[in-house]
XYZ file of C-alpha atoms in Angstrom:
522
model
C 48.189 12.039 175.822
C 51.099 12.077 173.129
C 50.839 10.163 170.297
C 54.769 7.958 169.633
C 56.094 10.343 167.223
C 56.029 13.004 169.983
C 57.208 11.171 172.997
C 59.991 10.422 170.236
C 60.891 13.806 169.580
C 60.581 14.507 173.287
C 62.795 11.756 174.005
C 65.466 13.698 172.191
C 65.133 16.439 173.667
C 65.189 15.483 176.949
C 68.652 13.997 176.264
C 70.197 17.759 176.449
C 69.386 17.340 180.251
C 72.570 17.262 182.386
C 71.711 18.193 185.525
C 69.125 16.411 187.868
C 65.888 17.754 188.703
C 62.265 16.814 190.433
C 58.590 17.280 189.314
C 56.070 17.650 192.219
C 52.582 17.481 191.373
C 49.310 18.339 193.901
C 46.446 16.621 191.941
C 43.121 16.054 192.619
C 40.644 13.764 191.127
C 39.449 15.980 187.934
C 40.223 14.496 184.745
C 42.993 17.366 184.071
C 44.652 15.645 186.910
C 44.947 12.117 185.846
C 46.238 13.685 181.990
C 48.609 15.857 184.081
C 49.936 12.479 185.934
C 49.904 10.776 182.569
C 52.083 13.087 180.900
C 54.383 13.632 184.268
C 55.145 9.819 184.567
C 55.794 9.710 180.468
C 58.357 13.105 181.010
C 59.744 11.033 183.913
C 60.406 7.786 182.183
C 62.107 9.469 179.079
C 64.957 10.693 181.722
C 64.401 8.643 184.642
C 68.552 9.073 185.941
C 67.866 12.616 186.021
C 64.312 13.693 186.549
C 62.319 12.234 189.371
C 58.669 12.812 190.153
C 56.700 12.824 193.019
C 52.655 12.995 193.519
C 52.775 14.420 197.241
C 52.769 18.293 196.213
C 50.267 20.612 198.830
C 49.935 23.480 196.492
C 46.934 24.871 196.724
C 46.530 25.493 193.572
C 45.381 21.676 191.962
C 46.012 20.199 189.529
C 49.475 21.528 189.323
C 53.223 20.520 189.080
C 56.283 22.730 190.152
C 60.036 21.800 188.741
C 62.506 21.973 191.756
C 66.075 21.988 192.026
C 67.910 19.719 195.323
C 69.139 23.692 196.236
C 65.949 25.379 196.285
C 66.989 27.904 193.772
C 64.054 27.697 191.155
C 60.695 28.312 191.917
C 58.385 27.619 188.921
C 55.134 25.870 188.480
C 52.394 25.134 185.586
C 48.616 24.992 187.005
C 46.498 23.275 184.480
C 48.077 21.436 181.482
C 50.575 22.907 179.499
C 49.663 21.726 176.257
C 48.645 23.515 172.918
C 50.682 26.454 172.141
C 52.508 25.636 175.301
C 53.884 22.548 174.725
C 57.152 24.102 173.465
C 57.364 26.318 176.501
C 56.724 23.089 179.131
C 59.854 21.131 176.759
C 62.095 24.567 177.317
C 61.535 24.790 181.375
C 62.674 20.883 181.302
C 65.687 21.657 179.051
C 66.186 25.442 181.094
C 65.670 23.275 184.930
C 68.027 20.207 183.576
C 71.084 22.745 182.552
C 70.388 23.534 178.667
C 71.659 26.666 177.996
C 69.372 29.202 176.733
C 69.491 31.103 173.344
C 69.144 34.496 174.980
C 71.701 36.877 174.529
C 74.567 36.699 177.600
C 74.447 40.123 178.168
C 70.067 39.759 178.849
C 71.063 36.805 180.837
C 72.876 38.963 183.042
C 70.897 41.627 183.708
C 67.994 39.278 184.559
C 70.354 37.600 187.219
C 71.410 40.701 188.447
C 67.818 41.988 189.342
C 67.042 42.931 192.947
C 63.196 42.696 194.645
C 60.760 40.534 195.410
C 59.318 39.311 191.866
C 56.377 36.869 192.245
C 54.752 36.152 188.557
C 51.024 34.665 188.259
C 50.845 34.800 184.135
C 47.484 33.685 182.859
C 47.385 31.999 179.084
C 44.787 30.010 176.935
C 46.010 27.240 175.139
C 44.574 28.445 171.872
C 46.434 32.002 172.508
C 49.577 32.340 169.642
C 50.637 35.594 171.842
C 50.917 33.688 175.234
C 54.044 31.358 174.635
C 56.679 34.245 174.756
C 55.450 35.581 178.074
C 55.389 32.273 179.277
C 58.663 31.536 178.133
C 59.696 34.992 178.968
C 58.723 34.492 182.623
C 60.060 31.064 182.787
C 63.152 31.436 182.188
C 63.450 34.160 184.397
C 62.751 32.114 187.360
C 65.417 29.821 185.906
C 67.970 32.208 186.184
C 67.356 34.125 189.389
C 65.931 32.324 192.387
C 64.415 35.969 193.690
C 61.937 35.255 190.806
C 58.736 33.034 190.954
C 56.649 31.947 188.420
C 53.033 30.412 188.373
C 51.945 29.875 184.643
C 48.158 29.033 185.102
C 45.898 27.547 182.214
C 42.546 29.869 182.388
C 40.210 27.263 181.175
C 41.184 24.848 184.248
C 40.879 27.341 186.618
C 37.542 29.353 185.253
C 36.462 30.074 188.775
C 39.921 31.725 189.803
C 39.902 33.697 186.245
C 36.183 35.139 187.207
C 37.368 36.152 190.799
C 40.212 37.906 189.287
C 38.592 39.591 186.378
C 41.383 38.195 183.768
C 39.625 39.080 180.785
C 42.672 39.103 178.324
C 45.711 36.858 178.022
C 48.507 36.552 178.427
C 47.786 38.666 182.140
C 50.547 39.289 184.189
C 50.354 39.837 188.127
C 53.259 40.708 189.935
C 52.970 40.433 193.630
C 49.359 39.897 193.214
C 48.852 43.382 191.130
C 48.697 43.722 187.171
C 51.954 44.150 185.851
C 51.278 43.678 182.246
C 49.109 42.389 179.498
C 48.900 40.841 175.809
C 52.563 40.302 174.317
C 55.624 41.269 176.011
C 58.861 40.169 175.223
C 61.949 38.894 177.371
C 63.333 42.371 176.582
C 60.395 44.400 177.911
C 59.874 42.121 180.622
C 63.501 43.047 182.089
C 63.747 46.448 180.668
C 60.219 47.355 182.907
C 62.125 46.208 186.341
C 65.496 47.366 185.820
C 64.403 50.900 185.809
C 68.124 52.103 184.812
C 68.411 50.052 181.654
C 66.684 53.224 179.840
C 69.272 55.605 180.222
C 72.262 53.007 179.843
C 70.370 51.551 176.363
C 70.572 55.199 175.241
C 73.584 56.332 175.795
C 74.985 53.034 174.246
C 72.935 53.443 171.385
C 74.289 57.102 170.388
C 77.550 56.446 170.566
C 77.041 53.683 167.848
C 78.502 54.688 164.434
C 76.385 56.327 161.550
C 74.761 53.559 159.213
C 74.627 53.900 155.348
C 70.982 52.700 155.699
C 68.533 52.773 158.699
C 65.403 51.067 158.797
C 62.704 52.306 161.169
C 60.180 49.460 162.095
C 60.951 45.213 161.407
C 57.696 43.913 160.284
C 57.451 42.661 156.693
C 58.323 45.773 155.277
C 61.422 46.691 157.236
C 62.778 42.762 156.907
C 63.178 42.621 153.583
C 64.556 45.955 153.788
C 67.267 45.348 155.820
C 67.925 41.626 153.757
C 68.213 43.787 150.501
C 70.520 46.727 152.255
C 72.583 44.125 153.860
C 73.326 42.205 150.708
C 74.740 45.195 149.012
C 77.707 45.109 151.952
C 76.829 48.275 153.453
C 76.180 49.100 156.778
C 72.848 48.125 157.950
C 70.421 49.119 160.799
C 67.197 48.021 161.966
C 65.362 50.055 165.060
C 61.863 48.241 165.601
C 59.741 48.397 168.607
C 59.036 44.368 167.772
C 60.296 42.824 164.852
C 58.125 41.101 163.193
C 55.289 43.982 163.614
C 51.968 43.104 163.215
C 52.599 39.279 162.167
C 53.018 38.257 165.459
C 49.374 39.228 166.326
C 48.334 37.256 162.827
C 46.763 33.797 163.845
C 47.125 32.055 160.277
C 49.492 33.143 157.381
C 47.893 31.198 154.013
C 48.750 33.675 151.084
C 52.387 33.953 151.673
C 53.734 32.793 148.232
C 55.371 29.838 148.591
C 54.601 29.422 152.017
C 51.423 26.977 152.238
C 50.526 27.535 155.726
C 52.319 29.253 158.842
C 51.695 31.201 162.187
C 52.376 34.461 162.340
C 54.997 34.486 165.484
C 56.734 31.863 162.886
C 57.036 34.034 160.562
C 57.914 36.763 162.612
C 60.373 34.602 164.177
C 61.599 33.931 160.318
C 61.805 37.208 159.489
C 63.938 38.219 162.257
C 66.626 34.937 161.888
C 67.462 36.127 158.197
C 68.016 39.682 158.495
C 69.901 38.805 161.941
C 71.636 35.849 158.951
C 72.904 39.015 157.451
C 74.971 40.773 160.156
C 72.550 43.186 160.405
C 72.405 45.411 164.068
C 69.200 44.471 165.493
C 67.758 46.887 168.055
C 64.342 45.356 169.208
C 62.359 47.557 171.427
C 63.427 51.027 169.846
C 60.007 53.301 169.539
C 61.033 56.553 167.014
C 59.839 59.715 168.148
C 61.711 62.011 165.899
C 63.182 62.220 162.300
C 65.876 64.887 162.261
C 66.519 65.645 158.417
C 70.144 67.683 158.898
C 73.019 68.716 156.937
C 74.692 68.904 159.615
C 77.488 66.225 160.166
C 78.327 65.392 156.670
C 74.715 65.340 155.469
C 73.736 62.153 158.208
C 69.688 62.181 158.899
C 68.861 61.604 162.817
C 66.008 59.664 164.191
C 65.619 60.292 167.705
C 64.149 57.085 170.023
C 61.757 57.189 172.930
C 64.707 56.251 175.668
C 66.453 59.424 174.429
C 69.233 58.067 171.962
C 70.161 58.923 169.030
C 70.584 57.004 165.528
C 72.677 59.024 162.628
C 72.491 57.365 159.167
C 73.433 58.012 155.465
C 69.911 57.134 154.387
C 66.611 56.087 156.045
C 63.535 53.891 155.206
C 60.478 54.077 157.582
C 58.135 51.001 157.897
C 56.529 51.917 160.914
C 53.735 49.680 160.189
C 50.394 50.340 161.018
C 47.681 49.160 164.420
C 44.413 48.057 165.406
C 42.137 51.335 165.032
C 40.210 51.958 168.421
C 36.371 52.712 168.273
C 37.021 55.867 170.378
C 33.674 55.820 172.063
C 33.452 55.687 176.164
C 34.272 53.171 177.780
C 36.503 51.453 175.359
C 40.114 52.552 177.238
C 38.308 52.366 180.422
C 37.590 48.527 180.115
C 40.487 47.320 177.600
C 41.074 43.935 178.592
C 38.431 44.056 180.885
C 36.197 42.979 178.719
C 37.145 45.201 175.419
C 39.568 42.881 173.158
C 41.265 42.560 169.872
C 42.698 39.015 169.463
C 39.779 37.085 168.990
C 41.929 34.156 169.117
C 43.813 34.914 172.259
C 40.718 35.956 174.203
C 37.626 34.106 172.605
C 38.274 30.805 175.310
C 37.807 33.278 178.012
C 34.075 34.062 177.012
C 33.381 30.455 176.705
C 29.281 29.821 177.179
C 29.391 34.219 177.804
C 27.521 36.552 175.419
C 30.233 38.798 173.260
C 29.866 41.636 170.092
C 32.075 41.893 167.248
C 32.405 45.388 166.004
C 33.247 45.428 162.248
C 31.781 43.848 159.334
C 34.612 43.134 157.081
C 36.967 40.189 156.520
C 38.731 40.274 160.177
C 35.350 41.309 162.274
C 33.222 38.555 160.344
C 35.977 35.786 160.629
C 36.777 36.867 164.300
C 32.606 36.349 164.546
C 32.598 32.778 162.808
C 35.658 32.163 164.954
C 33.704 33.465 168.425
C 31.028 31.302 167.846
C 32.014 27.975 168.310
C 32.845 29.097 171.333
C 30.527 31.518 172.963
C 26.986 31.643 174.047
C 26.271 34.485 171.411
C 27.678 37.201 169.041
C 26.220 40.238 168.175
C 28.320 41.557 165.145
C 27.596 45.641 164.351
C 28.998 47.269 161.696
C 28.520 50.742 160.917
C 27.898 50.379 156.668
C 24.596 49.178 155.464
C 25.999 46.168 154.785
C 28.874 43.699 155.425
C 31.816 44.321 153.537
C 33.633 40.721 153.742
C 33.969 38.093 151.253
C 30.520 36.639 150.326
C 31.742 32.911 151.188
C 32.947 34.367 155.007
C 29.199 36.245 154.614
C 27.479 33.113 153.918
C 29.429 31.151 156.507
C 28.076 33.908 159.508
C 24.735 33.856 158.405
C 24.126 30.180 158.914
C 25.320 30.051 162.562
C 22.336 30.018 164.965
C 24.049 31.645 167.722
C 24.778 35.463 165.457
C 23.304 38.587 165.228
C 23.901 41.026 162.712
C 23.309 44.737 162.859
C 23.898 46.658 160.031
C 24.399 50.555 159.292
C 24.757 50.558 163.478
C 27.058 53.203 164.953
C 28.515 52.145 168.320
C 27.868 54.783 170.386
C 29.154 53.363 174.321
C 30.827 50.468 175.321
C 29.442 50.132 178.966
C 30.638 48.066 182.231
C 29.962 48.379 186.442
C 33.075 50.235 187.113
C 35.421 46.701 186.333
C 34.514 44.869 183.340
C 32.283 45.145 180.463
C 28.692 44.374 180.518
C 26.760 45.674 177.365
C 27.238 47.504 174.061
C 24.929 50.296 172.879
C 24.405 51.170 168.895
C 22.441 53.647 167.362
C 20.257 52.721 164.069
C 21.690 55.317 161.467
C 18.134 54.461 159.357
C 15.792 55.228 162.456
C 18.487 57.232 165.255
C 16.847 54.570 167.305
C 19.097 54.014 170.147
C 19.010 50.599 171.290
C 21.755 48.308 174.410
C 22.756 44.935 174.223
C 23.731 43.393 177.232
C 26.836 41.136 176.964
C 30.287 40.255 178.933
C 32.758 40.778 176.154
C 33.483 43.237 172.978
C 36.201 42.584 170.137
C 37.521 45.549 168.550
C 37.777 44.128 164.645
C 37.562 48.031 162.582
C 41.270 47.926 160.894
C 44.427 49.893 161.009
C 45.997 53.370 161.953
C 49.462 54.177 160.600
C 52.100 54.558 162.887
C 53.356 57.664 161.580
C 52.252 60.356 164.494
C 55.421 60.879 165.591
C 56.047 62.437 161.429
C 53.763 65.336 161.442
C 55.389 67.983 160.198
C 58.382 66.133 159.046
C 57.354 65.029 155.519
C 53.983 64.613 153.513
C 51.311 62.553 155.027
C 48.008 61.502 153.737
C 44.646 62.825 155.251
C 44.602 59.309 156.665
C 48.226 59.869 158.170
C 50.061 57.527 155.643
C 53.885 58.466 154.489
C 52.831 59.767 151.113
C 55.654 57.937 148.455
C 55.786 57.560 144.610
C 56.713 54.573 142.568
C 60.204 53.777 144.004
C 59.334 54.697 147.897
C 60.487 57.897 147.952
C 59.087 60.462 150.509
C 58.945 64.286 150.524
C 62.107 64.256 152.926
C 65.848 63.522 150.413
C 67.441 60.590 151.597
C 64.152 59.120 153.563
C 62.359 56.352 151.702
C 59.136 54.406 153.373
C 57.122 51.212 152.742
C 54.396 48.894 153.803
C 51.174 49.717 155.710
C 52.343 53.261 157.346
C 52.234 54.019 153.385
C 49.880 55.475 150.784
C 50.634 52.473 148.995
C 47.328 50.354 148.492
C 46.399 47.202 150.217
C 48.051 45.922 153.700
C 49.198 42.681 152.624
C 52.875 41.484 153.800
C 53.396 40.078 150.841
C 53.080 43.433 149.484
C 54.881 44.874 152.295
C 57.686 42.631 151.843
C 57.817 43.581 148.184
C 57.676 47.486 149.049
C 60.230 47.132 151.379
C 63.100 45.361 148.615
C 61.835 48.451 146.744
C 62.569 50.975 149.260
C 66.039 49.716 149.753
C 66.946 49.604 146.537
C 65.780 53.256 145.824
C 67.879 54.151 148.775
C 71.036 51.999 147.792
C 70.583 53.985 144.460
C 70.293 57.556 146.361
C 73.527 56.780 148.525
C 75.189 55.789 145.538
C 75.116 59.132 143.743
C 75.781 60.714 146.723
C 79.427 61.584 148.652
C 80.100 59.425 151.305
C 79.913 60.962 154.748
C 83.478 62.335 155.667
């Protein structure tokens, strides 16, 4: 079940535990259950004066294993083994229940102890899902703090039959009350900020009345990180509004070409990303969309950007690194069955097709390694891609082409992604060579085609592509004085965050340079 060296670092951790708490499992007599009573009675016997187990649980749910306080105010339980990805998020509920403070902010804290309702949580992960932990966690921790909320984290692969009933198709799937209440990543942030339905208008007005910046950076993937570290280390005051810092790295399975870096995940890196610019006393505001960039003279030549909730952000200069998304097919039926069947994390979703039929649309590196990935898994892929050939590396080419279980259509145009009114259940192409039309029937569809910019909100504002990148020259300057831009919302070739991260240094020090030969704001 654990090998020594991790019931030795477990050990350790467990020694943070102060206060006393009991695990109460309902097994059966599956083999899940007797590895969920193994690694029960080793948690047990690493803290045995303060955790105490028992094996007389009636959930209905089996196997599972709730953590309960003596006062009945936390109501959490794991279904299925919480091992994999969520092994970290199993060691923080016994460190949360036993009295280890949490690292999220006080002020969070608060608000999630202050919520009001009746908040039951069923959130549905994969082991093998890299997206999963933080709503896990997320969730978890909420129940630790306010006994109004309950949380059920159930493992889809042990409970297959439950997952088909319920049509979970995607994960992480949240239920609330037994209705969806969210799904894919969500943050602690976003998680709190969708109940507490007056945190809009209080983030806003606490967010205008924050003084003007010398630089503001729009977006905290790659791009905007090293931004902000490069702004920050020239002393002056330094912003950061990001929907999600990190960007698109936390939806990146393996990170392998990051110089210097052998091998990482991408919520690692995201995770990195976000610790050094937060090292350099920079003001972090996660979960800030930009809807507006307000070039003015006004008020001693400050540009605005204007945010979804309604604030306002005034700063000497800007840099935009909005980043870029997965592009959608945009043929019918793709919004209508979006994680109902229609994916775009291979590695999230594949376990829930296990022994199912799926598609991969898109032939280049992403669709054709989402394709090798899919088949190990699946009962068979059908991979369609719209050029007359497949435009990944020959070796990831090769690779597809010897698996038994893969079909590949070339110069096919996917025309319909079709379903019985709740989930997916076949694909239809159309031969560009013959305009034959022709349907496969299959249970799930991964989206694999590659990136839009987000830079929607900017038409009108400054130059944009035909393809709707920020237009920029050498040193990251846009059309707009005083607004810079940089990685993959960017004419700038090749989406790489190495390359991102290098743009972004760039664009900061273009801007340090512009605010330099400027007046200060009076």
């Amino acid at each position: 079940m654990l090998d020594q060296a991790l019931k030795t670092q477990l050990a350790a951790y467990l020694e943070r535990v102060t206060l006393p708490f009991e695990l109460v499992a309902s097994l059966d007599d599956s083999e899940t259950a007797r590895q969920m009573r193994e690694l029960l009675e080793i948690i047990q016997s690493l803290r045995a004066d303060q955790i105490s187990l028992r094996l007389d649980g009636t959930d209905e749910r089996k196997p599972s294993f709730s953590l309960e306080r003596a006062d009945g105010s936390l109501s959490l339980r794991f279904a299925g083994l919480p091992l994999g990805h969520e092994f970290t998020s199993l060691v923080l509920a016994l460190l949360w229940a036993g009295g280890h403070p949490p690292k999220a902010e006080q002020a969070l804290q608060d608000q999630i102890k202050a919520l009001d309702g009746d908040f039951d949580f069923e959130v549905y992960m994969s082991l093998s899902c890299h997206n999963c932990p933080d709503v896990v966690q997320a969730l978890t921790l909420m129940a630790i703090l306010n006994p109004k909320v309950r949380t059920t984290v159930i493992e889809g692969g042990a409970f297959q039959a439950e997952v088909e009933q319920r049509q979970v198709m995607a994960v992480p799937m949240v239920l609330r009350n037994g209705e969806v209440f969210g799904a894919g990543r969500m943050t602690l942030e976003e998680i709190v900020a969708k109940l507490d339905k007056g945190s809009a208008a209080r983030e806003a007005a606490r967010l205008s009345e924050k003084a003007p910046y010398d630089m503001l950076i729009v977006g905290g993937g790659p791009a905007g990180a090293a931004a902000a570290v490069y702004a920050a280390r020239k002393g002056i005051r330094t912003g950061v509004a990001a929907e999600r810092m990190g960007g698109q790295t936390n939806d990146t399975m393996a990170i392998e070409n990051y110089i210097s870096v052998l091998e990482t995940d991408g919520p690692k890196f995201a995770a990195a990303l976000e610790a050094q610019v937060r090292h350099y006393g920079v003001d972090v505001m996660n979960l800030q969309q930009a809807v507006k960039l307000l070039p003015t003279e006004t008020e001693g030549g400050l540009i605005q950007v204007e945010l979804a909730n309604g604030g306002v952000l005034r700063s000497r200069s800007v840099v935009l690194s909005t980043g870029a998304r997965w592009r959608n097919v945009n043929v019918p039926g793709e919004q209508e069955y979006k994680n109902k069947g229609v994916a775009y994390c291979p590695h999230c979703d594949g376990p829930l097709f296990k022994g199912k039929r799926t598609a991969v649309i898109g032939g280049g590196n992403s669709g054709v390694e989402a394709a090798i990935d899919l088949a190990g898994i699946v009962q068979h892929v059908t991979l369609i891609e719209f050029a007359d050939q497949l435009k990944a590396d020959a070796v990831l080419v090769a690779k597809l082409k010897s698996l038994p279980n893969v079909t590949i259509h070339t110069n096919a145009q996917t025309t319909e992604i079709s379903g019985d009114g709740s989930k997916v259940n076949g694909i239809r192409y159309k031969d560009r060579a013959t305009g034959e039309e022709h349907h496969v029937e299959l249970e799930g569809i991964f989206v694999q085609i590659g990136l839009v910019p987000n830079t929607e909100w900017l038409k009108g504002t400054l130059e944009l592509s035909r393809f709707g990148e920020i237009v920029v020259d050498a040193k990251g300057h846009t059309s707009v004085p005083g607004v810079f831009a940089a990685g993959d919302c960017t004419t700038v070739p090749y989406k790489q965050i190495v390359i991102a991260a290098g743009e972004g240094a760039k664009a900061a020090l273009s801007a340090f340079d512009h605010l330099i030969r400027i007046p200060a704001a009076g």
